[in-house]
Structure formats: C-alpha cells, structure tokens
Short mmCIF file of N, CA and C and ligand atoms in Angstrom, two decimals:
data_model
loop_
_atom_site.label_atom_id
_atom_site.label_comp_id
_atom_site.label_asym_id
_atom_site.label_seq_id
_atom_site.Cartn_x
_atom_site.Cartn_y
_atom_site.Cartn_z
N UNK S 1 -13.98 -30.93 35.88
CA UNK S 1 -13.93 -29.60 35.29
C UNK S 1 -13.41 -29.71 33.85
N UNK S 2 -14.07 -29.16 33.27
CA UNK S 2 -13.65 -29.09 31.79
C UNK S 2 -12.66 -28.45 31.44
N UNK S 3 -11.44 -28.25 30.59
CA UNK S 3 -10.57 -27.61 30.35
C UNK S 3 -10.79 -26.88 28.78
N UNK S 4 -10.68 -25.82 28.81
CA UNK S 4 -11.33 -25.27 27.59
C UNK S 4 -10.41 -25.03 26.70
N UNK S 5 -10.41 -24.83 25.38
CA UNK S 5 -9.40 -25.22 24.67
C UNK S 5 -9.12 -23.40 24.23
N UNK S 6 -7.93 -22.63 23.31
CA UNK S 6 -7.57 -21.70 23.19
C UNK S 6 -8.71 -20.65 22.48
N UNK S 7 -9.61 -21.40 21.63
CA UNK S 7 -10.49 -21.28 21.04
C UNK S 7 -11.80 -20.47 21.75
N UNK S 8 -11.70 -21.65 23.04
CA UNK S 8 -13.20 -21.46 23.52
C UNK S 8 -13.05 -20.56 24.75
N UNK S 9 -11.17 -19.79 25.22
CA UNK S 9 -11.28 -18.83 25.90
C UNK S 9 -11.33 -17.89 25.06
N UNK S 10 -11.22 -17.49 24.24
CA UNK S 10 -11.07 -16.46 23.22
C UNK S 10 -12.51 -15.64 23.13
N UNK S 11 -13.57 -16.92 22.69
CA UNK S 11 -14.92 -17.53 22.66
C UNK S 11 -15.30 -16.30 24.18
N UNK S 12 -14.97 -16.09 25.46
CA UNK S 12 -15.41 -15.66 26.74
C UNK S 12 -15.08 -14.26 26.75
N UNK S 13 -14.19 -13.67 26.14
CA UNK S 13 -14.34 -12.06 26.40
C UNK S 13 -14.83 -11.31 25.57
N UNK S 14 -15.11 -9.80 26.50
CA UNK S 14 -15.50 -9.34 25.89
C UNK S 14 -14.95 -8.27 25.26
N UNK S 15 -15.54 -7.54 24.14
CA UNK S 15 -14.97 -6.03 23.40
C UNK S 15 -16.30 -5.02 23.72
N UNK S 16 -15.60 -3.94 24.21
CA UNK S 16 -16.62 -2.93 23.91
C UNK S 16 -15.68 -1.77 23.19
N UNK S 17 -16.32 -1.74 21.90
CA UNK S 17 -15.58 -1.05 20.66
C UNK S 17 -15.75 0.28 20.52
N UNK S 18 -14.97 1.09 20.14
CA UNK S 18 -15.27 2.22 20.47
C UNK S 18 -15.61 2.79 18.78
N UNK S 19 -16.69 2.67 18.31
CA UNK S 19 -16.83 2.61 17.04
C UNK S 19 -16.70 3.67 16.50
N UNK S 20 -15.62 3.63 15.10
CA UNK S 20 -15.03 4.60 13.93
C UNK S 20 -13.83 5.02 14.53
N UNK S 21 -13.69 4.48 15.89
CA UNK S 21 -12.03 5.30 16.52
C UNK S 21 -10.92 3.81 16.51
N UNK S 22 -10.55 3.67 15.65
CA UNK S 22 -9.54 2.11 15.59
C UNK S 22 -8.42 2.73 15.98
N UNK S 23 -8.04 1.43 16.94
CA UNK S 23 -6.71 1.98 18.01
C UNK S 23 -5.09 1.25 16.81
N UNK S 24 -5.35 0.77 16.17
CA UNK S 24 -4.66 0.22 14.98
C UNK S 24 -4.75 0.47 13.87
N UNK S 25 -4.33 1.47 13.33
CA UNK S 25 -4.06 2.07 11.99
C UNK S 25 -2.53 1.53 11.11
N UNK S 26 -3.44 1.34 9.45
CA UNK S 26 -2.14 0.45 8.92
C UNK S 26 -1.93 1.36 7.99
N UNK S 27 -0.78 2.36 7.86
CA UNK S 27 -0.24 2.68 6.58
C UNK S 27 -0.10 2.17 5.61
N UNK S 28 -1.17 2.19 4.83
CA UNK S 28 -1.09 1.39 2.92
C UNK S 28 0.50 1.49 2.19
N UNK S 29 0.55 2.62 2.44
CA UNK S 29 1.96 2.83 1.48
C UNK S 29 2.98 2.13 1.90
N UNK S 30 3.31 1.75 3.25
CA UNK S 30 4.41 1.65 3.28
C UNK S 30 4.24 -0.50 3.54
N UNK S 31 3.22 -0.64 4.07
CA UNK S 31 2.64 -2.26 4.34
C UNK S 31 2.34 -2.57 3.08
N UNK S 32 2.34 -1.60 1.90
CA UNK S 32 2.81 -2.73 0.42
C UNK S 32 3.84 -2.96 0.04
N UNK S 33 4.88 -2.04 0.71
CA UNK S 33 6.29 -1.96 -0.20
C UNK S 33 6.72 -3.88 1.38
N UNK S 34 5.71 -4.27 2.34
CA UNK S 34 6.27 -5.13 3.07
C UNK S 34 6.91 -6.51 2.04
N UNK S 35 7.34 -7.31 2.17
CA UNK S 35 7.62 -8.54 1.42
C UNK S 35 7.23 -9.42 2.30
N UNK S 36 7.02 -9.62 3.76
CA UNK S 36 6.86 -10.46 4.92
C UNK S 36 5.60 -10.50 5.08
N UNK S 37 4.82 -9.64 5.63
CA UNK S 37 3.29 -9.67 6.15
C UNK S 37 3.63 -10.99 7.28
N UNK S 38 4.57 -10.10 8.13
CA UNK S 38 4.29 -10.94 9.37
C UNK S 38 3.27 -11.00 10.00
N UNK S 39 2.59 -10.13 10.16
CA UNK S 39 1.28 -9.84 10.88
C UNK S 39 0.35 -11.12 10.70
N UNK S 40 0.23 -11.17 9.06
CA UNK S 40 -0.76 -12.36 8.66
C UNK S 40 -0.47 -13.59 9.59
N UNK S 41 0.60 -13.75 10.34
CA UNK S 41 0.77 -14.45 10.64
C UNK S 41 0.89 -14.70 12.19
N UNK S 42 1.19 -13.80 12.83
CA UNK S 42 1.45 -13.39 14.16
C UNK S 42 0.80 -12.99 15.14
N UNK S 43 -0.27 -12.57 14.69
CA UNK S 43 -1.52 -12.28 15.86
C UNK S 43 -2.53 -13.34 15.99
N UNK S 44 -2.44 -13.18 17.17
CA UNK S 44 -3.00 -14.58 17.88
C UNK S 44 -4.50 -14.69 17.61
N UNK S 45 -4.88 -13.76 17.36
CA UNK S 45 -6.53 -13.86 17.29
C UNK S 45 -6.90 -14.04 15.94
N UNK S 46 -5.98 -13.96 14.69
CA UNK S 46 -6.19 -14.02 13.69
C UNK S 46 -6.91 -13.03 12.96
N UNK S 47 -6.74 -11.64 13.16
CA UNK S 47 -7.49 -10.56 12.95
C UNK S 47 -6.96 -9.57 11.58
N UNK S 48 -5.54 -10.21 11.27
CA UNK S 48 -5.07 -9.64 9.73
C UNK S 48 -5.44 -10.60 9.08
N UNK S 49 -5.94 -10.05 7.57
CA UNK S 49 -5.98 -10.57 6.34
C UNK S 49 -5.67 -10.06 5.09
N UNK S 50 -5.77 -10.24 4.15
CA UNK S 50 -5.57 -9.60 2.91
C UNK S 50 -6.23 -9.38 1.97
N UNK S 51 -6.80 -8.65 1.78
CA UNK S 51 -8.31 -8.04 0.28
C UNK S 51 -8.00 -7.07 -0.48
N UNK S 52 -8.14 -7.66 -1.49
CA UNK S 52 -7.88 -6.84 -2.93
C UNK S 52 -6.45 -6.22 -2.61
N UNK S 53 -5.59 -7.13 -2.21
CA UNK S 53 -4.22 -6.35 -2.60
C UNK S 53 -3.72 -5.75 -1.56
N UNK S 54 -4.64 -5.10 -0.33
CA UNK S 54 -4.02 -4.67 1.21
C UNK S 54 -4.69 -5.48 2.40
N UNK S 55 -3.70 -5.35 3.30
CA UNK S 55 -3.58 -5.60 4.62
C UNK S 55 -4.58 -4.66 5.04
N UNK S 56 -5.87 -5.68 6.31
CA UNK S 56 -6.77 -5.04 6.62
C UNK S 56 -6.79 -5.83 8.20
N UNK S 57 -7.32 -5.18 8.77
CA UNK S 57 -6.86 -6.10 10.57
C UNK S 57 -8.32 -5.12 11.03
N UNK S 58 -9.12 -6.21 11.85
CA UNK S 58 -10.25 -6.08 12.55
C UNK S 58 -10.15 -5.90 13.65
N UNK S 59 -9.59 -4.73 14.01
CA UNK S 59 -9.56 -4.15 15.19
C UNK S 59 -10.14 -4.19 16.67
N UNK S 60 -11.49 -4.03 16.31
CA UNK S 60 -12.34 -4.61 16.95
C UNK S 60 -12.63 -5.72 18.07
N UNK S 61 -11.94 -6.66 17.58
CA UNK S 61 -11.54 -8.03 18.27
C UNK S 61 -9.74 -8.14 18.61
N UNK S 62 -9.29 -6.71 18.67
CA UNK S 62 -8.13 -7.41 19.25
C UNK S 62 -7.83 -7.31 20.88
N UNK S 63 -6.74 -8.31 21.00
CA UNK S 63 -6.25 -9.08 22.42
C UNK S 63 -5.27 -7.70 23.45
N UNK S 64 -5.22 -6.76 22.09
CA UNK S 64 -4.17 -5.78 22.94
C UNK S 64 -2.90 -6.55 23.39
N UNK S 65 -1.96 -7.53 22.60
CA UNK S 65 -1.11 -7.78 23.17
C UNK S 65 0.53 -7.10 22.73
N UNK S 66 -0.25 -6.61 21.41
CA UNK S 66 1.06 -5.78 21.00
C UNK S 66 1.85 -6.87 19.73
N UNK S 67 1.70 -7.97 19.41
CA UNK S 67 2.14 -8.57 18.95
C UNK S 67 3.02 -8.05 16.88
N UNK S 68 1.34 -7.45 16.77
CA UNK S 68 1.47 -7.34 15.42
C UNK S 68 2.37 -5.94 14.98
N UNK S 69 2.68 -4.91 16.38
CA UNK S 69 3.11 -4.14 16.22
C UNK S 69 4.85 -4.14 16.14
N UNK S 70 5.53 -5.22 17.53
CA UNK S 70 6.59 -5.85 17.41
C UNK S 70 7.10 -6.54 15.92
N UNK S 71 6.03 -6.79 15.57
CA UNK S 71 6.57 -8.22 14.21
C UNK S 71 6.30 -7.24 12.88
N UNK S 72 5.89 -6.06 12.49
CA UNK S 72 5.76 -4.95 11.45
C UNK S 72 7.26 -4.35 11.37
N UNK S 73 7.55 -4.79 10.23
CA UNK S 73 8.87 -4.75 9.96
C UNK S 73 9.19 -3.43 9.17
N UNK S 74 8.16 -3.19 8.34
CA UNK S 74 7.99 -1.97 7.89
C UNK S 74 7.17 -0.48 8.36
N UNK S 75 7.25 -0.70 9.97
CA UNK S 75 7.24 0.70 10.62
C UNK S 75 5.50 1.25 9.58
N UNK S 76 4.59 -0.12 9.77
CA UNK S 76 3.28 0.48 8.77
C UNK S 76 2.57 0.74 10.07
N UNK S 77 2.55 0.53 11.41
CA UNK S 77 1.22 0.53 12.40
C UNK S 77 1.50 1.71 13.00
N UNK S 78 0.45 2.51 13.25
CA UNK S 78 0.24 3.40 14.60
C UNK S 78 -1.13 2.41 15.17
N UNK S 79 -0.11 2.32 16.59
CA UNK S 79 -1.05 1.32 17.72
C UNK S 79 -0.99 1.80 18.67
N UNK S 80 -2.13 2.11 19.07
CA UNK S 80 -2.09 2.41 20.52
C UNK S 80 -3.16 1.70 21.21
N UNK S 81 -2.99 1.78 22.74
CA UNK S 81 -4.56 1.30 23.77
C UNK S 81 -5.76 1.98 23.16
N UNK S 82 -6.80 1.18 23.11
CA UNK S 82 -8.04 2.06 23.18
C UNK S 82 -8.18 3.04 24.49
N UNK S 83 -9.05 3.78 24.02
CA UNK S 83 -9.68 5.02 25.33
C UNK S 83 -9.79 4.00 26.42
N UNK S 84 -9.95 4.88 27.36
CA UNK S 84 -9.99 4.11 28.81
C UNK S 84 -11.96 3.50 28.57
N UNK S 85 -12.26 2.74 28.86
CA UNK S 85 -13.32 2.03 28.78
C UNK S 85 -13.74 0.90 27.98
N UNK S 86 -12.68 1.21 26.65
CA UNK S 86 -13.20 0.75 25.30
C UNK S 86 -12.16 -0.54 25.30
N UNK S 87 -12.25 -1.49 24.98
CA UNK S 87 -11.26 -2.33 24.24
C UNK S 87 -11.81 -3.98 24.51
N UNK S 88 -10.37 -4.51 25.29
CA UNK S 88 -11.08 -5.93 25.57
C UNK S 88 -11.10 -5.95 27.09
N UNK S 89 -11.86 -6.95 27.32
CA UNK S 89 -12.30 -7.01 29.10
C UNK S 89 -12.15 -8.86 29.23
N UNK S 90 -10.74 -9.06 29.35
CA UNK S 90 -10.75 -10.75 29.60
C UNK S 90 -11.63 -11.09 30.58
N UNK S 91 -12.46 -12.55 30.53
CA UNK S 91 -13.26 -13.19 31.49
C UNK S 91 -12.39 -14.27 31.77
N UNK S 92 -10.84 -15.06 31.50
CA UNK S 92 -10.67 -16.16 31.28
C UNK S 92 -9.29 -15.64 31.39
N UNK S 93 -8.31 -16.07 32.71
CA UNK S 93 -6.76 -15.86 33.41
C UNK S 93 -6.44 -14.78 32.89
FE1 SF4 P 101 -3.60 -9.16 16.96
FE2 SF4 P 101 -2.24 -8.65 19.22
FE3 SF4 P 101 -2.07 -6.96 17.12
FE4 SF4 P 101 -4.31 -7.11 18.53
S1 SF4 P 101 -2.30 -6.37 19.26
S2 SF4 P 101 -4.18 -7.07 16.30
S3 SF4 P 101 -4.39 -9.29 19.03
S4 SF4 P 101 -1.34 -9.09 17.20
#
C-alpha cells in the first residue's frame, strides 16, 4: 500500500464552493496596520498571499480548520463555516 504524502491527501478532497458567498472575510484596514501576517504563514493549505500590498486568502480551498483565524493577531477575519452543504468534504482520515 502506498502511503501518500501531505500533498497528495490534500490532492483527494473535495470543495463545493458556494460562489460570491466567502466564509472568510479579511478587513483591509485593520490586516495592514498587521506587522506579523501570521496567516502567510499558518494555514496549512497555503491559501494566504500577498498582492499589491494586501492580504488575499482563497477561500475556496480552505481545510476549515480555523487556523488562520486563531493566529490573526489583529482581530482582521470574520470566519465562519460555510452554509450547510458548501465547503470541504474530506475523502482522506
Ligand atoms: Fe487556511 Fe485553515 Fe484558515 Fe482555511 S481555516 S484559510 S485552511 S488556516
């Protein structure tokens, strides 16, 4: 049996997105005054980045683990679950 690496479970689920309704909203104003951008760093799926100057996170593909919301030091996220249907659907433990 093959053992699949973190990558290639990631690679197995699925999203069904609930499109234009993002369950992760980033307050600009206050995620510039951040000095940390823990986020960039802290979510496992790698879904924050940085363009033209703000913090932008692809919603879309996230794990729902809560991570980036714990590690936002500057009180920038409203996070919540997606709607009941919408989000991620693990295939893989
Ligand atoms: Fe990334 Fe987890 Fe935040 Fe989703 S909840 S964006 S996977 S850190």
């Amino acid at each position: 049996m093959k053992i699949l690496t973190d990558t290639e479970k990631l690679a197995l689920d699925k999203y069904e997105v609930n499109e234009g309704q993002p369950h992760i909203l980033i307050n600009q104003e206050l995620c510039q005054a951040c000095s940390t951008k823990n986020c960039l760093f802290a979510c496992p799926a790698s879904l924050y980045s940085e363009q033209d100057g703000e913090i932008i996170v692809e919603w879309a593909g996230c794990l729902e683990c809560g991570t980036c919301l714990a590690v936002c030091s500057n009180n920038a996220l409203t996070w919540q679950y997606p709607e009941g249907g919408f989000g991620i659907i693990y295939r893989y433990g």
